[in-house]
Amino acid sequence: MAAPPSSDHTNNEISDGAKVGGNAYQAKHMHFGGRSVGLTVVGLAAIGALTYLVVDAHANRGTGKERLSAAASRGPATASATATPSPSPSKPKASPSGPADSGATADSEAEKAPSSPAATKAAPKAATPSTAYTGVHLYCSGWRGSGANLKARACVQITGSDAQFGTVVKNVGRSQAVVGVSLKYLYQGTAHECPQGVYRMPKIRIDPGTSWYSSLGLCSANDLTHGSFQALAQAVEDPDGDAGLESSAPKYSPTAAIGTDGTPQCKSGSSSWGSCDALWPYSP
């Protein structure tokens, strides 16, 4: 017997549906047991995506080694794209005061620096030794200039009727002086070489502020009772030992003579004779 018609559908239906692909349908309305449920395409897509994520997470679970292997399989291109590049190390600067550079710098400065005059100039040699005058009846002239750095005086010492002649040279400069000295004596107005030999002393070295004394014993004369006598000395700076001493101004001692009573008498220039001890007392 035929079933009675009914206004309600008892079967599930998909109304106004269109087949999308495979077994999936895009439907405007779905009917379940007489009730219509509207599913949008967006809802179906969300369900499908969720299902895919669950399945994919399960499929890709693995050990740490598997994950490392998977990362390695992606190749260096992937690693280089994601790795953060380390900054290149800065080149250390050489320290200007470091031990490696200090020697080179000192050598360079030493090459540039001019040589010091004190280093290139030879050290002065030892001064020429001498012995200061002492004794009685010793008479010397005053100091006379003898060039820019020298002063000199001439001296005579009387013993009875004999006499000795000498000179004193002082360095008034600021450095050691190299001096040439000559010595003669005058008797009755005539110059004579020293009886002991020609007295000519080259390259005498005199330190600043000091004096050099000639040896009285190297220029002495005997029996001078028949006239006046005096020393004649010359001194000049002569570092090369070839200066013409005769051109330098002579220095004369006081003029002396032996009195009739054997007492020394002295005068200077045109002055009258008098006591040598009163007129010309020796002082160094």
mmCIF file of C-alpha atoms in Angstrom:
data_model
loop_
_atom_site.group_PDB
_atom_site.id
_atom_site.type_symbol
_atom_site.label_atom_id
_atom_site.label_comp_id
_atom_site.label_asym_id
_atom_site.label_seq_id
_atom_site.Cartn_x
_atom_site.Cartn_y
_atom_site.Cartn_z
ATOM 1 C CA MET A 1 0.000 0.000 0.000
ATOM 2 C CA ALA A 2 1.400 3.325 -0.909
ATOM 3 C CA ALA A 3 2.716 5.514 1.786
ATOM 4 C CA PRO A 4 0.730 8.567 2.558
ATOM 5 C CA PRO A 5 2.197 11.813 1.379
ATOM 6 C CA SER A 6 3.700 14.021 3.927
ATOM 7 C CA SER A 7 4.751 17.651 3.887
ATOM 8 C CA ASP A 8 7.997 16.836 5.751
ATOM 9 C CA HIS A 9 10.996 15.132 4.165
ATOM 10 C CA THR A 10 12.100 12.164 6.135
ATOM 11 C CA ASN A 11 15.338 11.605 4.212
ATOM 12 C CA ASN A 12 18.514 13.658 4.476
ATOM 13 C CA GLU A 13 18.907 15.869 1.450
ATOM 14 C CA ILE A 14 21.308 18.344 0.047
ATOM 15 C CA SER A 15 19.280 20.922 -1.688
ATOM 16 C CA ASP A 16 20.429 23.271 -4.382
ATOM 17 C CA GLY A 17 23.851 21.621 -4.234
ATOM 18 C CA ALA A 18 26.608 21.653 -6.741
ATOM 19 C CA LYS A 19 29.357 19.135 -6.998
ATOM 20 C CA VAL A 20 32.712 20.746 -6.278
ATOM 21 C CA GLY A 21 35.082 17.875 -6.886
ATOM 22 C CA GLY A 22 35.340 14.227 -5.962
ATOM 23 C CA ASN A 23 32.767 13.529 -3.260
ATOM 24 C CA ALA A 24 32.679 17.062 -1.909
ATOM 25 C CA TYR A 25 29.767 19.287 -2.531
ATOM 26 C CA GLN A 26 29.235 22.939 -2.058
ATOM 27 C CA ALA A 27 25.769 23.341 -0.675
ATOM 28 C CA LYS A 28 23.627 26.216 0.164
ATOM 29 C CA HIS A 29 21.524 24.122 2.578
ATOM 30 C CA MET A 30 21.878 20.635 4.057
ATOM 31 C CA HIS A 31 18.866 18.836 5.456
ATOM 32 C CA PHE A 32 19.332 16.382 8.303
ATOM 33 C CA GLY A 33 16.163 14.670 9.384
ATOM 34 C CA GLY A 34 14.013 17.441 8.216
ATOM 35 C CA ARG A 35 16.207 20.219 9.555
ATOM 36 C CA SER A 36 18.065 22.455 7.295
ATOM 37 C CA VAL A 37 21.644 23.455 8.214
ATOM 38 C CA GLY A 38 23.489 26.082 6.206
ATOM 39 C CA LEU A 39 27.236 25.424 5.774
ATOM 40 C CA THR A 40 29.351 27.868 4.003
ATOM 41 C CA VAL A 41 32.328 26.992 1.925
ATOM 42 C CA VAL A 42 34.507 28.799 4.485
ATOM 43 C CA GLY A 43 33.429 26.397 7.205
ATOM 44 C CA LEU A 44 34.343 23.375 5.135
ATOM 45 C CA ALA A 45 37.711 24.830 4.288
ATOM 46 C CA ALA A 46 38.502 25.406 7.965
ATOM 47 C CA ILE A 47 37.668 21.796 8.788
ATOM 48 C CA GLY A 48 39.913 20.551 6.017
ATOM 49 C CA ALA A 49 42.850 22.728 7.087
ATOM 50 C CA LEU A 50 42.607 21.566 10.689
ATOM 51 C CA THR A 51 42.616 17.976 9.589
ATOM 52 C CA TYR A 52 45.756 18.584 7.492
ATOM 53 C CA LEU A 53 47.660 20.179 10.398
ATOM 54 C CA VAL A 54 46.914 17.285 12.722
ATOM 55 C CA VAL A 55 48.030 14.719 10.206
ATOM 56 C CA ASP A 56 51.167 16.683 9.261
ATOM 57 C CA ALA A 57 52.257 17.164 12.882
ATOM 58 C CA HIS A 58 51.921 13.460 13.489
ATOM 59 C CA ALA A 59 53.851 12.585 10.377
ATOM 60 C CA ASN A 60 56.773 14.886 11.192
ATOM 61 C CA ARG A 61 57.324 13.793 14.762
ATOM 62 C CA GLY A 62 60.770 12.303 15.155
ATOM 63 C CA THR A 63 63.963 12.203 17.175
ATOM 64 C CA GLY A 64 66.400 15.073 17.543
ATOM 65 C CA LYS A 65 68.772 13.346 15.123
ATOM 66 C CA GLU A 66 66.029 13.200 12.497
ATOM 67 C CA ARG A 67 65.369 16.902 12.895
ATOM 68 C CA LEU A 68 69.087 17.661 12.559
ATOM 69 C CA SER A 69 69.240 15.448 9.500
ATOM 70 C CA ALA A 70 66.284 17.263 8.032
ATOM 71 C CA ALA A 71 67.935 20.621 8.704
ATOM 72 C CA ALA A 72 71.166 19.442 7.130
ATOM 73 C CA SER A 73 69.279 18.168 4.073
ATOM 74 C CA ARG A 74 68.043 21.687 3.398
ATOM 75 C CA GLY A 75 71.616 22.579 2.403
ATOM 76 C CA PRO A 76 73.979 25.481 3.010
ATOM 77 C CA ALA A 77 71.796 27.919 1.124
ATOM 78 C CA THR A 78 69.068 27.669 3.772
ATOM 79 C CA ALA A 79 71.546 27.844 6.658
ATOM 80 C CA SER A 80 73.273 30.882 5.278
ATOM 81 C CA ALA A 81 69.980 32.622 4.758
ATOM 82 C CA THR A 82 68.962 32.209 8.376
ATOM 83 C CA ALA A 83 72.334 32.422 10.197
ATOM 84 C CA THR A 84 73.361 35.758 11.641
ATOM 85 C CA PRO A 85 76.809 36.722 10.281
ATOM 86 C CA SER A 86 79.419 37.341 12.951
ATOM 87 C CA PRO A 87 81.176 40.708 12.769
ATOM 88 C CA SER A 88 84.619 40.528 11.250
ATOM 89 C CA PRO A 89 87.356 41.041 13.865
ATOM 90 C CA SER A 90 88.828 44.500 13.771
ATOM 91 C CA LYS A 91 92.508 44.704 12.928
ATOM 92 C CA PRO A 92 94.473 45.709 16.028
ATOM 93 C CA LYS A 93 96.286 48.985 15.716
ATOM 94 C CA ALA A 94 99.947 49.128 16.497
ATOM 95 C CA SER A 95 100.605 50.933 19.735
ATOM 96 C CA PRO A 96 102.982 53.869 19.200
ATOM 97 C CA SER A 97 104.550 53.181 22.564
ATOM 98 C CA GLY A 98 104.640 49.405 22.276
ATOM 99 C CA PRO A 99 107.918 47.513 22.616
ATOM 100 C CA ALA A 100 107.818 46.408 18.971
ATOM 101 C CA ASP A 101 107.896 49.973 17.682
ATOM 102 C CA SER A 102 109.957 51.714 20.346
ATOM 103 C CA GLY A 103 113.299 50.489 19.031
ATOM 104 C CA ALA A 104 112.519 51.472 15.430
ATOM 105 C CA THR A 105 111.284 54.874 16.569
ATOM 106 C CA ALA A 106 114.399 55.470 18.651
ATOM 107 C CA ASP A 107 116.635 54.445 15.712
ATOM 108 C CA SER A 108 114.709 56.718 13.345
ATOM 109 C CA GLU A 109 114.954 59.685 15.735
ATOM 110 C CA ALA A 110 118.658 59.033 16.241
ATOM 111 C CA GLU A 111 119.223 59.108 12.466
ATOM 112 C CA LYS A 112 117.353 62.409 12.120
ATOM 113 C CA ALA A 113 118.965 64.134 15.115
ATOM 114 C CA PRO A 114 122.091 66.161 14.277
ATOM 115 C CA SER A 115 125.272 65.086 15.945
ATOM 116 C CA SER A 116 126.121 67.044 19.054
ATOM 117 C CA PRO A 117 129.191 69.317 18.778
ATOM 118 C CA ALA A 118 130.285 68.097 22.229
ATOM 119 C CA ALA A 119 130.200 64.479 20.968
ATOM 120 C CA THR A 120 132.214 65.201 17.795
ATOM 121 C CA LYS A 121 134.742 67.542 19.400
ATOM 122 C CA ALA A 122 137.698 65.756 20.909
ATOM 123 C CA ALA A 123 138.033 65.995 24.674
ATOM 124 C CA PRO A 124 140.757 68.451 25.761
ATOM 125 C CA LYS A 125 144.081 66.947 26.693
ATOM 126 C CA ALA A 126 145.653 67.382 30.096
ATOM 127 C CA ALA A 127 147.028 70.820 30.896
ATOM 128 C CA THR A 128 150.807 71.264 30.643
ATOM 129 C CA PRO A 129 152.239 71.066 34.188
ATOM 130 C CA SER A 130 154.325 73.847 35.690
ATOM 131 C CA THR A 131 155.569 75.097 39.058
ATOM 132 C CA ALA A 132 154.619 78.486 40.518
ATOM 133 C CA TYR A 133 157.445 80.863 41.315
ATOM 134 C CA THR A 134 158.703 81.257 44.863
ATOM 135 C CA GLY A 135 161.735 82.774 46.575
ATOM 136 C CA VAL A 136 163.277 86.170 47.223
ATOM 137 C CA HIS A 137 164.389 88.905 44.848
ATOM 138 C CA LEU A 138 161.734 87.901 42.361
ATOM 139 C CA TYR A 139 160.240 90.739 40.289
ATOM 140 C CA CYS A 140 157.566 90.611 37.607
ATOM 141 C CA SER A 141 155.847 93.157 35.376
ATOM 142 C CA GLY A 142 152.119 93.709 35.451
ATOM 143 C CA TRP A 143 149.752 91.579 33.353
ATOM 144 C CA ARG A 144 149.660 92.500 29.674
ATOM 145 C CA GLY A 145 147.134 91.341 27.092
ATOM 146 C CA SER A 146 148.403 88.789 24.610
ATOM 147 C CA GLY A 147 145.532 88.019 22.267
ATOM 148 C CA ALA A 148 141.858 87.593 23.082
ATOM 149 C CA ASN A 149 142.209 84.841 25.686
ATOM 150 C CA LEU A 150 145.668 85.340 27.178
ATOM 151 C CA LYS A 151 147.510 87.603 29.547
ATOM 152 C CA ALA A 152 151.226 87.373 30.206
ATOM 153 C CA ARG A 153 153.942 88.859 32.379
ATOM 154 C CA ALA A 154 157.760 88.643 32.336
ATOM 155 C CA CYS A 155 159.825 88.000 35.464
ATOM 156 C CA VAL A 156 163.426 88.150 36.669
ATOM 157 C CA GLN A 157 164.963 86.666 39.836
ATOM 158 C CA ILE A 158 168.303 87.903 41.013
ATOM 159 C CA THR A 159 170.812 85.838 42.984
ATOM 160 C CA GLY A 160 174.040 87.749 43.704
ATOM 161 C CA SER A 161 175.404 88.742 40.291
ATOM 162 C CA ASP A 162 173.371 86.136 38.415
ATOM 163 C CA ALA A 163 169.800 86.269 37.188
ATOM 164 C CA GLN A 164 167.118 83.921 35.936
ATOM 165 C CA PHE A 165 164.401 84.882 33.460
ATOM 166 C CA GLY A 166 160.902 83.622 33.025
ATOM 167 C CA THR A 167 157.272 84.305 32.020
ATOM 168 C CA VAL A 168 153.821 83.540 33.380
ATOM 169 C CA VAL A 169 150.887 83.037 30.968
ATOM 170 C CA LYS A 170 147.265 83.087 32.145
ATOM 171 C CA ASN A 171 144.252 81.731 30.250
ATOM 172 C CA VAL A 172 141.400 84.227 30.660
ATOM 173 C CA GLY A 173 139.148 82.482 28.100
ATOM 174 C CA ARG A 174 136.380 79.904 28.620
ATOM 175 C CA SER A 175 138.089 76.872 27.103
ATOM 176 C CA GLN A 176 141.511 75.311 27.169
ATOM 177 C CA ALA A 177 144.083 77.382 25.285
ATOM 178 C CA VAL A 178 146.959 75.940 23.274
ATOM 179 C CA VAL A 179 149.813 78.435 23.511
ATOM 180 C CA GLY A 180 153.246 78.978 22.035
ATOM 181 C CA VAL A 181 155.851 80.732 24.213
ATOM 182 C CA SER A 182 159.305 82.105 23.526
ATOM 183 C CA LEU A 183 161.766 83.592 26.009
ATOM 184 C CA LYS A 184 164.960 85.627 25.725
ATOM 185 C CA TYR A 185 166.799 88.086 27.914
ATOM 186 C CA LEU A 186 168.252 91.518 27.299
ATOM 187 C CA TYR A 187 171.688 92.510 28.552
ATOM 188 C CA GLN A 188 172.903 96.050 28.082
ATOM 189 C CA GLY A 189 169.987 96.590 25.697
ATOM 190 C CA THR A 190 170.720 93.640 23.418
ATOM 191 C CA ALA A 191 168.511 90.529 23.127
ATOM 192 C CA HIS A 192 170.185 87.178 23.729
ATOM 193 C CA GLU A 193 169.025 83.617 23.519
ATOM 194 C CA CYS A 194 169.029 81.781 26.809
ATOM 195 C CA PRO A 195 172.461 80.287 27.570
ATOM 196 C CA GLN A 196 170.824 76.886 28.105
ATOM 197 C CA GLY A 197 169.492 76.908 24.570
ATOM 198 C CA VAL A 198 166.792 78.531 22.499
ATOM 199 C CA TYR A 199 163.715 78.723 24.667
ATOM 200 C CA ARG A 200 160.713 78.118 22.449
ATOM 201 C CA MET A 201 157.810 76.095 23.820
ATOM 202 C CA PRO A 202 154.960 75.107 21.420
ATOM 203 C CA LYS A 203 151.565 73.676 22.271
ATOM 204 C CA ILE A 204 151.433 74.517 25.950
ATOM 205 C CA ARG A 205 147.933 73.655 27.195
ATOM 206 C CA ILE A 206 146.432 75.981 29.769
ATOM 207 C CA ASP A 207 143.005 75.387 31.306
ATOM 208 C CA PRO A 208 140.569 78.300 31.730
ATOM 209 C CA GLY A 209 141.299 80.528 34.710
ATOM 210 C CA THR A 210 144.741 79.015 35.378
ATOM 211 C CA SER A 211 148.326 80.077 34.719
ATOM 212 C CA TRP A 212 151.379 78.361 33.333
ATOM 213 C CA TYR A 213 154.908 79.168 34.561
ATOM 214 C CA SER A 214 158.064 78.758 32.533
ATOM 215 C CA SER A 215 161.076 77.137 34.186
ATOM 216 C CA LEU A 216 163.497 79.753 35.526
ATOM 217 C CA GLY A 217 166.330 77.269 35.428
ATOM 218 C CA LEU A 218 166.099 76.963 31.612
ATOM 219 C CA CYS A 219 167.017 80.578 31.029
ATOM 220 C CA SER A 220 169.683 81.914 33.413
ATOM 221 C CA ALA A 221 172.780 84.034 32.946
ATOM 222 C CA ASN A 222 175.858 84.593 35.113
ATOM 223 C CA ASP A 223 177.991 87.637 36.039
ATOM 224 C CA LEU A 224 175.661 90.428 35.026
ATOM 225 C CA THR A 225 177.569 93.109 36.983
ATOM 226 C CA HIS A 226 178.432 95.278 34.023
ATOM 227 C CA GLY A 227 175.018 96.411 32.888
ATOM 228 C CA SER A 228 171.243 96.209 33.169
ATOM 229 C CA PHE A 229 169.244 93.161 32.235
ATOM 230 C CA GLN A 230 165.615 92.078 31.915
ATOM 231 C CA ALA A 231 163.433 89.236 30.593
ATOM 232 C CA LEU A 232 161.737 89.394 27.190
ATOM 233 C CA ALA A 233 158.787 87.031 26.747
ATOM 234 C CA GLN A 234 156.242 86.429 24.003
ATOM 235 C CA ALA A 235 153.085 84.298 24.098
ATOM 236 C CA VAL A 236 150.334 83.672 21.560
ATOM 237 C CA GLU A 237 147.576 81.140 21.022
ATOM 238 C CA ASP A 238 149.051 78.592 18.638
ATOM 239 C CA PRO A 239 147.001 75.377 18.319
ATOM 240 C CA ASP A 240 148.882 74.278 15.176
ATOM 241 C CA GLY A 241 152.360 75.059 16.514
ATOM 242 C CA ASP A 242 153.344 77.237 13.561
ATOM 243 C CA ALA A 243 152.543 80.771 14.743
ATOM 244 C CA GLY A 244 155.162 83.490 14.314
ATOM 245 C CA LEU A 245 155.878 84.389 17.930
ATOM 246 C CA GLU A 246 158.167 87.247 16.890
ATOM 247 C CA SER A 247 155.134 89.136 15.627
ATOM 248 C CA SER A 248 153.429 89.107 19.024
ATOM 249 C CA ALA A 249 153.873 92.009 21.402
ATOM 250 C CA PRO A 250 156.855 91.380 23.744
ATOM 251 C CA LYS A 251 156.462 91.507 27.518
ATOM 252 C CA TYR A 252 159.368 92.911 29.533
ATOM 253 C CA SER A 253 160.237 92.407 33.151
ATOM 254 C CA PRO A 254 161.383 95.382 35.276
ATOM 255 C CA THR A 255 164.870 96.509 34.310
ATOM 256 C CA ALA A 256 167.332 95.357 36.971
ATOM 257 C CA ALA A 257 170.979 95.892 37.764
ATOM 258 C CA ILE A 258 173.464 94.875 40.475
ATOM 259 C CA GLY A 259 174.424 97.841 42.639
ATOM 260 C CA THR A 260 178.004 98.502 43.746
ATOM 261 C CA ASP A 261 177.081 97.118 47.125
ATOM 262 C CA GLY A 262 175.588 93.978 45.547
ATOM 263 C CA THR A 263 171.998 95.105 46.176
ATOM 264 C CA PRO A 264 169.560 94.718 43.253
ATOM 265 C CA GLN A 265 168.308 97.985 41.799
ATOM 266 C CA CYS A 266 165.277 98.301 39.529
ATOM 267 C CA LYS A 267 163.531 100.859 37.381
ATOM 268 C CA SER A 268 160.762 100.954 34.822
ATOM 269 C CA GLY A 269 161.028 102.985 31.678
ATOM 270 C CA SER A 270 162.594 106.375 32.284
ATOM 271 C CA SER A 271 162.092 106.326 36.024
ATOM 272 C CA SER A 272 165.060 106.580 38.325
ATOM 273 C CA TRP A 273 166.642 103.597 39.994
ATOM 274 C CA GLY A 274 165.239 102.367 43.232
ATOM 275 C CA SER A 275 164.828 99.371 45.478
ATOM 276 C CA CYS A 276 163.440 96.427 43.494
ATOM 277 C CA ASP A 277 161.700 95.086 46.608
ATOM 278 C CA ALA A 278 159.936 98.422 47.157
ATOM 279 C CA LEU A 279 159.015 98.997 43.519
ATOM 280 C CA TRP A 280 158.230 95.500 42.236
ATOM 281 C CA PRO A 281 157.214 93.125 44.979
ATOM 282 C CA TYR A 282 156.168 89.801 43.476
ATOM 283 C CA SER A 283 152.614 88.628 43.817
ATOM 284 C CA PRO A 284 151.272 85.588 41.946
#
